[in-house]
GROMACS .gro file of C-alpha atoms in nm:
model
  332
    1MET     CA    1  -1.308  -0.632   2.227
    2ALA     CA    2  -1.330  -0.795   1.914
    3GLU     CA    3  -1.569  -0.555   1.668
    4ARG     CA    4  -1.481  -0.222   1.889
    5ASN     CA    5  -1.890  -0.149   1.836
    6ILE     CA    6  -2.138  -0.232   2.082
    7SER     CA    7  -2.376  -0.264   1.844
    8ARG     CA    8  -2.213  -0.508   1.588
    9ALA     CA    9  -2.099  -0.712   1.899
   10ALA     CA   10  -2.441  -0.740   2.025
   11ARG     CA   11  -2.558  -0.862   1.706
   12ASN     CA   12  -2.305  -1.093   1.725
   13LEU     CA   13  -2.376  -1.243   2.074
   14THR     CA   14  -2.730  -1.286   1.957
   15MET     CA   15  -2.915  -0.948   2.151
   16THR     CA   16  -3.072  -0.677   2.115
   17GLN     CA   17  -2.834  -0.331   2.185
   18PRO     CA   18  -2.970  -0.230   2.489
   19ALA     CA   19  -2.904  -0.625   2.660
   20ALA     CA   20  -2.540  -0.564   2.531
   21SER     CA   21  -2.516  -0.271   2.711
   22ASN     CA   22  -2.613  -0.330   3.040
   23ALA     CA   23  -2.452  -0.624   2.949
   24LEU     CA   24  -2.128  -0.424   2.972
   25ARG     CA   25  -2.240  -0.154   3.221
   26ARG     CA   26  -2.257  -0.489   3.432
   27LEU     CA   27  -1.960  -0.598   3.330
   28ARG     CA   28  -1.784  -0.241   3.451
   29GLU     CA   29  -1.951  -0.188   3.795
   30ALA     CA   30  -1.818  -0.606   3.885
   31LEU     CA   31  -1.438  -0.442   3.733
   32GLY     CA   32  -1.442  -0.092   3.855
   33ASP     CA   33  -1.350   0.010   3.530
   34GLU     CA   34  -1.496   0.149   3.211
   35LEU     CA   35  -1.335  -0.100   2.973
   36LEU     CA   36  -1.521   0.105   2.647
   37ILE     CA   37  -1.462   0.383   2.626
   38ARG     CA   38  -1.701   0.558   2.316
   39ALA     CA   39  -1.468   0.668   2.008
   40GLY     CA   40  -1.610   0.790   1.701
   41ARG     CA   41  -1.883   0.585   1.573
   42GLY     CA   42  -1.733   0.232   1.824
   43VAL     CA   43  -1.542   0.239   2.165
   44GLU     CA   44  -1.206   0.165   2.259
   45PRO     CA   45  -1.045   0.033   2.505
   46THR     CA   46  -0.891   0.117   2.867
   47PRO     CA   47  -0.540   0.023   2.926
   48PHE     CA   48  -0.687  -0.229   3.205
   49ALA     CA   49  -0.885  -0.376   2.958
   50LEU     CA   50  -0.649  -0.427   2.759
   51ALA     CA   51  -0.391  -0.571   3.030
   52ILE     CA   52  -0.637  -0.858   3.170
   53TRP     CA   53  -0.760  -0.913   2.734
   54PRO     CA   54  -0.507  -1.171   2.685
   55ASP     CA   55  -0.635  -1.378   3.026
   56VAL     CA   56  -0.927  -1.295   2.924
   57ARG     CA   57  -0.974  -1.430   2.532
   58THR     CA   58  -0.766  -1.690   2.632
   59ALA     CA   59  -1.022  -1.856   2.903
   60LEU     CA   60  -1.327  -1.837   2.693
   61ASN     CA   61  -1.099  -1.975   2.389
   62ALA     CA   62  -1.049  -2.267   2.616
   63LEU     CA   63  -1.417  -2.203   2.797
   64ARG     CA   64  -1.545  -2.233   2.451
   65GLY     CA   65  -1.351  -2.553   2.351
   66VAL     CA   66  -1.496  -2.781   2.645
   67ILE     CA   67  -1.904  -2.685   2.541
   68SER     CA   68  -1.834  -2.604   2.165
   69PRO     CA   69  -1.983  -2.933   1.969
   70LYS     CA   70  -1.647  -3.175   1.845
   71SER     CA   71  -1.854  -3.162   1.501
   72PHE     CA   72  -1.965  -2.858   1.255
   73ASP     CA   73  -2.308  -2.860   1.029
   74PRO     CA   74  -2.143  -2.615   0.776
   75LEU     CA   75  -2.575  -2.631   0.615
   76ARG     CA   76  -2.654  -2.479   0.986
   77THR     CA   77  -2.373  -2.235   1.107
   78ARG     CA   78  -2.471  -1.885   1.078
   79GLU     CA   79  -2.064  -1.855   1.162
   80THR     CA   80  -1.906  -1.493   0.969
   81PHE     CA   81  -1.608  -1.546   0.847
   82VAL     CA   82  -1.307  -1.279   0.860
   83ILE     CA   83  -1.083  -1.252   0.621
   84ALA     CA   84  -0.790  -1.004   0.489
   85MET     CA   85  -0.610  -1.092   0.136
   86ALA     CA   86  -0.533  -0.833  -0.117
   87ASP     CA   87  -0.828  -0.757  -0.428
   88ALA     CA   88  -0.573  -0.940  -0.706
   89THR     CA   89  -0.574  -1.231  -0.448
   90ALA     CA   90  -0.925  -1.191  -0.387
   91ALA     CA   91  -1.037  -1.108  -0.797
   92LEU     CA   92  -0.934  -1.537  -0.791
   93LEU     CA   93  -1.022  -1.672  -0.520
   94VAL     CA   94  -1.339  -1.507  -0.326
   95PRO     CA   95  -1.592  -1.575  -0.661
   96PRO     CA   96  -1.541  -1.972  -0.628
   97LEU     CA   97  -1.525  -1.939  -0.241
   98LEU     CA   98  -1.898  -1.788  -0.321
   99ASP     CA   99  -2.005  -2.031  -0.501
  100ARG     CA  100  -1.960  -2.311  -0.239
  101LEU     CA  101  -2.084  -2.112   0.047
  102GLN     CA  102  -2.391  -2.095  -0.087
  103ARG     CA  103  -2.381  -2.505  -0.181
  104ASP     CA  104  -2.248  -2.615   0.134
  105ALA     CA  105  -2.301  -2.322   0.488
  106PRO     CA  106  -2.650  -2.138   0.275
  107ASN     CA  107  -2.621  -1.932   0.614
  108ALA     CA  108  -2.304  -1.854   0.685
  109THR     CA  109  -2.137  -1.471   0.632
  110LEU     CA  110  -1.753  -1.397   0.423
  111ARG     CA  111  -1.670  -1.069   0.573
  112LEU     CA  112  -1.350  -0.961   0.354
  113ARG     CA  113  -1.086  -0.751   0.463
  114PRO     CA  114  -0.865  -0.563   0.300
  115LEU     CA  115  -0.441  -0.618   0.353
  116THR     CA  116  -0.291  -0.301   0.412
  117THR     CA  117   0.022  -0.501   0.578
  118ARG     CA  118   0.232  -0.795   0.443
  119ASP     CA  119   0.236  -0.860   0.854
  120PRO     CA  120  -0.064  -0.964   0.934
  121LEU     CA  121   0.027  -1.104   1.309
  122PRO     CA  122  -0.070  -0.843   1.506
  123LEU     CA  123  -0.486  -0.860   1.320
  124LEU     CA  124  -0.437  -1.247   1.419
  125GLU     CA  125  -0.331  -1.171   1.786
  126ASN     CA  126  -0.577  -0.958   1.827
  127ASP     CA  127  -0.906  -1.219   1.684
  128GLU     CA  128  -1.020  -0.936   1.410
  129LEU     CA  129  -0.893  -1.225   1.191
  130HIS     CA  130  -1.041  -1.593   1.114
  131LEU     CA  131  -0.750  -1.538   0.881
  132ALA     CA  132  -0.492  -1.380   0.625
  133VAL     CA  133  -0.429  -1.502   0.318
  134GLY     CA  134  -0.143  -1.296   0.087
  135HIS     CA  135   0.237  -1.314   0.059
  136PHE     CA  136   0.368  -1.217   0.396
  137PRO     CA  137   0.734  -1.324   0.404
  138GLY     CA  138   0.866  -1.160   0.690
  139ALA     CA  139   0.603  -1.277   0.888
  140VAL     CA  140   0.642  -1.650   0.800
  141ALA     CA  141   0.989  -1.661   0.820
  142ASP     CA  142   0.967  -1.594   1.150
  143MET     CA  143   0.677  -1.880   1.202
  144ILE     CA  144   0.924  -2.183   1.080
  145LEU     CA  145   1.221  -2.076   1.257
  146ARG     CA  146   0.986  -2.039   1.596
  147GLU     CA  147   0.856  -2.334   1.430
  148MET     CA  148   1.253  -2.540   1.492
  149GLN     CA  149   1.299  -2.361   1.834
  150GLU     CA  150   1.117  -2.608   2.090
  151ASP     CA  151   1.139  -2.302   2.341
  152ARG     CA  152   0.999  -2.010   2.155
  153PRO     CA  153   0.572  -2.095   2.162
  154ASP     CA  154   0.408  -2.188   1.832
  155THR     CA  155   0.231  -1.945   1.858
  156PHE     CA  156   0.043  -1.887   1.486
  157GLY     CA  157  -0.016  -2.169   1.217
  158HIS     CA  158   0.064  -2.146   0.816
  159GLN     CA  159   0.044  -2.276   0.505
  160GLU     CA  160   0.147  -2.284   0.168
  161ILE     CA  161  -0.167  -2.269  -0.046
  162TYR     CA  162   0.027  -2.142  -0.411
  163GLU     CA  163   0.269  -1.974  -0.568
  164GLY     CA  164   0.290  -1.670  -0.754
  165GLN     CA  165   0.462  -1.500  -1.044
  166TYR     CA  166   0.489  -1.132  -1.132
  167VAL     CA  167   0.502  -0.995  -1.485
  168CYS     CA  168   0.559  -0.615  -1.616
  169VAL     CA  169   0.228  -0.456  -1.754
  170MET     CA  170   0.148  -0.185  -1.975
  171ARG     CA  171  -0.033  -0.082  -2.260
  172GLU     CA  172  -0.168  -0.200  -2.577
  173GLY     CA  173   0.069   0.025  -2.816
  174HIS     CA  174   0.352   0.140  -2.544
  175PRO     CA  175   0.657   0.197  -2.706
  176LEU     CA  176   0.819  -0.050  -2.539
  177GLY     CA  177   0.573  -0.324  -2.589
  178GLU     CA  178   0.757  -0.527  -2.883
  179ALA     CA  179   0.980  -0.709  -2.747
  180PRO     CA  180   1.154  -0.818  -2.407
  181VAL     CA  181   1.159  -0.471  -2.254
  182SER     CA  182   1.570  -0.436  -2.147
  183LEU     CA  183   1.694  -0.364  -1.779
  184ASP     CA  184   1.790  -0.005  -1.917
  185ASP     CA  185   1.508  -0.011  -2.093
  186TYR     CA  186   1.299  -0.032  -1.795
  187CYS     CA  187   1.493   0.207  -1.532
  188ALA     CA  188   1.363   0.469  -1.767
  189ALA     CA  189   1.006   0.435  -1.793
  190ARG     CA  190   0.827   0.573  -1.519
  191HIS     CA  191   0.599   0.341  -1.339
  192LEU     CA  192   0.357   0.210  -1.106
  193LEU     CA  193   0.328   0.104  -0.739
  194VAL     CA  194   0.143  -0.136  -0.617
  195SER     CA  195   0.215  -0.077  -0.207
  196TYR     CA  196   0.005  -0.181   0.095
  197SER     CA  197   0.194   0.053   0.318
  198GLY     CA  198   0.164   0.335   0.037
  199ARG     CA  199   0.602   0.348   0.118
  200PRO     CA  200   0.707   0.416  -0.246
  201PHE     CA  201   0.973   0.151  -0.273
  202GLY     CA  202   0.903  -0.219  -0.363
  203PHE     CA  203   1.017  -0.560  -0.387
  204VAL     CA  204   1.102  -0.540  -0.748
  205ASP     CA  205   1.286  -0.168  -0.611
  206GLU     CA  206   1.524  -0.427  -0.387
  207ALA     CA  207   1.596  -0.634  -0.686
  208LEU     CA  208   1.693  -0.351  -0.867
  209ALA     CA  209   1.906  -0.237  -0.570
  210THR     CA  210   2.151  -0.606  -0.545
  211ARG     CA  211   2.233  -0.413  -0.909
  212GLN     CA  212   2.316  -0.051  -0.804
  213ARG     CA  213   1.970   0.048  -1.029
  214THR     CA  214   1.647   0.289  -0.999
  215ARG     CA  215   1.348   0.382  -1.174
  216ARG     CA  216   1.150   0.596  -1.130
  217ILE     CA  217   0.806   0.584  -0.995
  218VAL     CA  218   0.589   0.874  -1.041
  219LEU     CA  219   0.252   0.707  -0.873
  220THR     CA  220   0.156   0.506  -0.552
  221LEU     CA  221  -0.151   0.336  -0.483
  222ASN     CA  222  -0.268   0.006  -0.297
  223GLN     CA  223  -0.520  -0.136  -0.483
  224PHE     CA  224  -0.386  -0.392  -0.858
  225PHE     CA  225  -0.738  -0.296  -0.936
  226THR     CA  226  -0.721   0.034  -1.005
  227ALA     CA  227  -0.295  -0.022  -1.143
  228ALA     CA  228  -0.428  -0.239  -1.433
  229ASN     CA  229  -0.678   0.057  -1.515
  230VAL     CA  230  -0.453   0.299  -1.476
  231VAL     CA  231  -0.130   0.196  -1.680
  232ALA     CA  232  -0.464   0.049  -1.941
  233GLN     CA  233  -0.489   0.467  -2.051
  234SER     CA  234  -0.097   0.641  -1.981
  235ASP     CA  235   0.249   0.544  -2.058
  236LEU     CA  236   0.322   0.352  -1.719
  237LEU     CA  237   0.472   0.023  -1.660
  238THR     CA  238   0.397  -0.155  -1.295
  239ILE     CA  239   0.415  -0.493  -1.161
  240LEU     CA  240   0.134  -0.753  -1.172
  241PRO     CA  241   0.118  -1.102  -1.101
  242LEU     CA  242   0.025  -1.269  -1.440
  243ASP     CA  243  -0.298  -1.456  -1.298
  244PHE     CA  244  -0.481  -1.204  -1.161
  245ILE     CA  245  -0.477  -1.004  -1.567
  246PRO     CA  246  -0.798  -1.183  -1.699
  247ALA     CA  247  -0.983  -1.065  -1.350
  248THR     CA  248  -0.919  -0.758  -1.480
  249GLY     CA  249  -1.140  -0.744  -1.758
  250LEU     CA  250  -0.845  -0.516  -1.920
  251ALA     CA  251  -0.700  -0.816  -2.054
  252GLU     CA  252  -0.740  -0.696  -2.405
  253ARG     CA  253  -0.574  -0.337  -2.399
  254LEU     CA  254  -0.289  -0.482  -2.149
  255VAL     CA  255   0.057  -0.630  -2.324
  256TRP     CA  256   0.296  -0.826  -2.037
  257GLN     CA  257   0.659  -0.917  -2.068
  258PRO     CA  258   0.908  -1.086  -1.766
  259VAL     CA  259   1.037  -0.849  -1.553
  260PRO     CA  260   1.410  -0.790  -1.684
  261VAL     CA  261   1.538  -0.867  -1.338
  262ALA     CA  262   1.487  -1.139  -1.122
  263LEU     CA  263   1.246  -1.180  -0.844
  264PRO     CA  264   1.262  -1.352  -0.561
  265ALA     CA  265   0.951  -1.670  -0.523
  266MET     CA  266   0.643  -1.517  -0.432
  267ARG     CA  267   0.407  -1.738  -0.277
  268VAL     CA  268   0.134  -1.733  -0.085
  269ASP     CA  269   0.015  -1.859   0.245
  270MET     CA  270  -0.259  -1.860   0.488
  271VAL     CA  271  -0.208  -1.812   0.865
  272TRP     CA  272  -0.392  -1.809   1.130
  273HIS     CA  273  -0.384  -1.847   1.500
  274ARG     CA  274  -0.318  -2.146   1.747
  275ARG     CA  275  -0.562  -2.107   1.961
  276GLN     CA  276  -0.891  -2.117   1.680
  277GLU     CA  277  -0.611  -2.395   1.506
  278GLN     CA  278  -0.853  -2.686   1.630
  279LEU     CA  279  -1.211  -2.539   1.564
  280PRO     CA  280  -1.401  -2.727   1.364
  281SER     CA  281  -1.570  -2.447   1.224
  282HIS     CA  282  -1.210  -2.295   1.115
  283ARG     CA  283  -1.076  -2.658   1.034
  284TRP     CA  284  -1.368  -2.631   0.756
  285LEU     CA  285  -1.260  -2.248   0.650
  286ARG     CA  286  -0.916  -2.367   0.587
  287LYS     CA  287  -0.980  -2.709   0.396
  288LEU     CA  288  -1.209  -2.520   0.177
  289ILE     CA  289  -0.983  -2.264   0.117
  290ASP     CA  290  -0.780  -2.505   0.019
  291ASP     CA  291  -1.003  -2.696  -0.248
  292VAL     CA  292  -1.093  -2.385  -0.402
  293THR     CA  293  -0.733  -2.257  -0.485
  294LEU     CA  294  -0.675  -2.613  -0.560
  295ARG     CA  295  -0.935  -2.558  -0.860
  296ARG     CA  296  -0.952  -2.226  -0.919
  297VAL     CA  297  -0.573  -2.152  -0.943
  298TRP     CA  298  -0.413  -2.508  -0.970
  299GLY     CA  299  -0.640  -2.700  -1.207
  300THR     CA  300  -0.934  -2.681  -1.432
  301ARG     CA  301  -0.866  -2.301  -1.588
  302ASN     CA  302  -0.663  -2.261  -1.872
  303VAL     CA  303  -0.322  -2.097  -1.831
  304PRO     CA  304  -0.342  -1.766  -1.927
  305LEU     CA  305  -0.098  -1.682  -2.216
  306THR     CA  306   0.150  -1.435  -2.240
  307ARG     CA  307   0.159  -1.133  -2.433
  308PHE     CA  308   0.396  -0.983  -2.634
  309GLY     CA  309   0.363  -0.702  -2.848
  310GLY     CA  310  -0.056  -0.728  -2.866
  311GLU     CA  311   0.032  -1.091  -2.990
  312PRO     CA  312  -0.058  -1.437  -2.811
  313MET     CA  313   0.268  -1.639  -2.679
  314PRO     CA  314   0.269  -1.999  -2.747
  315ALA     CA  315   0.111  -2.190  -2.463
  316LEU     CA  316   0.482  -2.370  -2.457
  317ILE     CA  317   0.591  -2.050  -2.440
  318ALA     CA  318   0.429  -1.932  -2.231
  319SER     CA  319   0.457  -2.202  -1.925
  320THR     CA  320   0.820  -2.130  -1.947
  321LEU     CA  321   0.723  -1.818  -1.853
  322ARG     CA  322   0.490  -1.911  -1.510
  323ASN     CA  323   0.508  -2.124  -1.293
  324PRO     CA  324   0.319  -2.408  -1.397
  325ARG     CA  325   0.112  -2.412  -1.071
  326GLY     CA  326   0.018  -2.059  -1.105
  327GLY     CA  327  -0.043  -1.787  -0.873
  328ILE     CA  328  -0.110  -1.458  -0.735
  329ALA     CA  329   0.194  -1.193  -0.517
  330GLN     CA  330   0.061  -0.964  -0.333
  331ASP     CA  331   0.273  -0.636  -0.301
  332ASP     CA  332   0.530  -0.503  -0.536
   0.00000   0.00000   0.00000
């Protein structure tokens, strides 16, 4: 049910593929239902399997909590950790996270999934992820509301790990790159929108709408890396996370300035399902990401300077354009 693939499930269970298929056959005979049917290169659950899965999963997790060791040894674990995050977030966090994994948990595996939504809760509910890391304003607001209401189940956990800031980015030598962009010039320009869902309307457009303004979006895509590369070779403007720009490898070809419209604070959270919250391996993973974030985003690295017209700004001025703790946001 978690993998939708018998071969991967067998590998996770340390079984051969034929043994897993035989176990599934016995389960089908016992329950009188196909449970999983072939679909493409994997399998899909039947309606009956979907109906019983929530109770089965709860029972399995309860049993795991009884028989699993209460301690977790990173050096000995062979666990696979599945995390969803955007490419901009991954560019900052994955290198130091991988360094820590290689040092502290050399036999563990990290599997990253791209974010295609601002609402990761269905993926967590279906056990497709251990963690989602990103900007999830609606989902986090709903979780906070649930926490305030005693009669509503507290299904998901969350932790803010840093706050992000966007800047307006264009190529070196762009006609608008010599001074801060006015709102009129910004709205008149041609824009590239980074949107995970493909929806051609982002939070910048929402902010512009409050001032009865619009902008011309000529290209929509779902990757910050691609956006930086396209903008470096065109006259399009885009919005990128400030701390992500050095990771693009294109910083010398880009100019960035404040966005000429007030934007809401962009917080980046870890989100998880409560049923995994007390597992020692899950607590260790959350602590590891928190440690990496503190060191990578808030701690030892230099504050990136904001460039106007291709010239670095003094650090004091640059610091007024960004959250002192740095960070990334997720989706325009």
